[in-house]
Coordinates of C-alpha atoms in Angstrom, one line a residue:
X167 CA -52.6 63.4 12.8
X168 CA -49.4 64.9 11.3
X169 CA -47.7 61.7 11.5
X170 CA -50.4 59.4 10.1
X171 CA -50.0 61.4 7.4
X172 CA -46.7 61.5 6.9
X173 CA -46.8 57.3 7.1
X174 CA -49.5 57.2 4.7
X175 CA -47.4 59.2 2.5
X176 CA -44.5 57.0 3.1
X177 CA -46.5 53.8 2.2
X178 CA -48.1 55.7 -1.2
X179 CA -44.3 56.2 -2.1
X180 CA -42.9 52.7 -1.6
X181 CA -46.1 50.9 -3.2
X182 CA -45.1 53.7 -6.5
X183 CA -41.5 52.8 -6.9
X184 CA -42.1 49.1 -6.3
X185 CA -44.9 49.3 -9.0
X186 CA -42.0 51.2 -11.2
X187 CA -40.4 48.5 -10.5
X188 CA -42.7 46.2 -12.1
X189 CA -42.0 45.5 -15.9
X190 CA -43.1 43.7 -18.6
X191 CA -41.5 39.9 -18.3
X192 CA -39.7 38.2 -21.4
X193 CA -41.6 36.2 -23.7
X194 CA -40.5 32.5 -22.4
X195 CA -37.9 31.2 -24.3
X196 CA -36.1 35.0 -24.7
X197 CA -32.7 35.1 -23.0
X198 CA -32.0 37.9 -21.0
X199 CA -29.0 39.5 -20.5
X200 CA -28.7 39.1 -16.5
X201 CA -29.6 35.5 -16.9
X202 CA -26.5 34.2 -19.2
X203 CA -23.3 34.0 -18.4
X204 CA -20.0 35.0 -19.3
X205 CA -18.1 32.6 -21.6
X206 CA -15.2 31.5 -20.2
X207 CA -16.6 32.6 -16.3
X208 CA -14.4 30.2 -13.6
X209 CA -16.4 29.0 -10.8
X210 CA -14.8 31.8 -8.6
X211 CA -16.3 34.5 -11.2
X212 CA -19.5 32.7 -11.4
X213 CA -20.2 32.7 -7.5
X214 CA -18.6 36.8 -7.3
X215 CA -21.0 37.8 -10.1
X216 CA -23.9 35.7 -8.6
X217 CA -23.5 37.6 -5.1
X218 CA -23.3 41.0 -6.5
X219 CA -26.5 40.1 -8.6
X220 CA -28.5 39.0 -5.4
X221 CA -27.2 41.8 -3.8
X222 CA -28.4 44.5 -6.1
X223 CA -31.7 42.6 -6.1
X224 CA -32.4 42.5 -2.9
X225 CA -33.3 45.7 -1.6
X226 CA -36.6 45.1 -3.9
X227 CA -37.6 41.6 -2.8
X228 CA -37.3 42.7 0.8
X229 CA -39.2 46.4 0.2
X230 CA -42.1 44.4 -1.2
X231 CA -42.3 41.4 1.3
X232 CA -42.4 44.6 3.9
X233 CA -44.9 46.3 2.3
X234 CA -46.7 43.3 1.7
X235 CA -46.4 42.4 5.7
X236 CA -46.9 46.1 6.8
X237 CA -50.2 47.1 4.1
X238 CA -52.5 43.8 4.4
X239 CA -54.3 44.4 1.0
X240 CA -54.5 42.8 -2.4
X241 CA -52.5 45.6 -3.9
X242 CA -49.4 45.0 -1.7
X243 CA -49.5 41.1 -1.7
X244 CA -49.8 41.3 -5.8
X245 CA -46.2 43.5 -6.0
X246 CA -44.8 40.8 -2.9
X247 CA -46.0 38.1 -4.8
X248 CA -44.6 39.7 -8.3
X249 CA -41.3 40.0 -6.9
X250 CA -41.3 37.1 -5.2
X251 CA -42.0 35.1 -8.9
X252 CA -38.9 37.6 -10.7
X253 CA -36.9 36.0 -7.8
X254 CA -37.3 33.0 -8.0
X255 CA -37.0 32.8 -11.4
X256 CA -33.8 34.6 -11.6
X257 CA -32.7 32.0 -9.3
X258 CA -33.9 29.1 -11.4
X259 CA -31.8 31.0 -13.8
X260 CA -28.8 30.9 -11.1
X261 CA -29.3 27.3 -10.7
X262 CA -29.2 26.1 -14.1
X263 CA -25.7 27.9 -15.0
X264 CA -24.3 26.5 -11.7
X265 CA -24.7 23.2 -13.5
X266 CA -22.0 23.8 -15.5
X267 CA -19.4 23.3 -12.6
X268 CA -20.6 20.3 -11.9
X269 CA -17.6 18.0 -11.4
X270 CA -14.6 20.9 -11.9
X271 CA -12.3 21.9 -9.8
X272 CA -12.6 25.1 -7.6
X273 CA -12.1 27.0 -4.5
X274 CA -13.4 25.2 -1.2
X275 CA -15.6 28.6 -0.9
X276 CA -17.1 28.0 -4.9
X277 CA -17.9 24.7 -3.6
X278 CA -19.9 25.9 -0.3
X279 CA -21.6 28.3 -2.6
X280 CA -22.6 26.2 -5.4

């Protein structure tokens, strides 16, 4: 009984922070500051700053998808499915400035990764 308890109190804290994680999204249209980049950013840059932006990402996307697979409820899947749209639409975002490359010359890596 102990531990059912303790697990229920695990799952009431992950569902909390990934709600706190929720926040209001931009108008459409508004720039935000994650989603432009540098001026002057070389193809190396770009792909280093892209990686470390994923990667301090990630840790949500993959807490809510778990929570999501682990809590089979509307509750869960709404904060999955939330995440799921902030990720892909930072990586719309992602997409767009790797345009920019398009024909320049870079690493053999920068390629791979564009």
């Amino acid at each position: 009984m102990k531990h059912r308890h303790l697990l229920l109190a695990s799952a009431i804290a992950v569902a909390t922070l990934a709600l706190a994680a929720c926040k209001k999204e931009a108008a459409p249209g508004t720039d935000t500051a994650s989603s432009s980049a540098p001026a002057g950013e070389t193809a190396d840059q770009f792909v280093a700053r892209i990686n470390a932006e994923f990667k301090a990402a990630y840790p949500e996307m993959t807490s809510a998808q778990w929570l999501s697979s682990t809590y089979i409820n509307s509750d869960s899947e709404r904060i999955a499915a939330k995440a799921n749209e902030r990720s892909l639409t930072q990586l719309n975002s992602w997409i767009e400035q790797a345009a920019k490359f398009d024909g320049k010359p870079m690493s053999e890596d920068s390629k791979r990764a564009i």
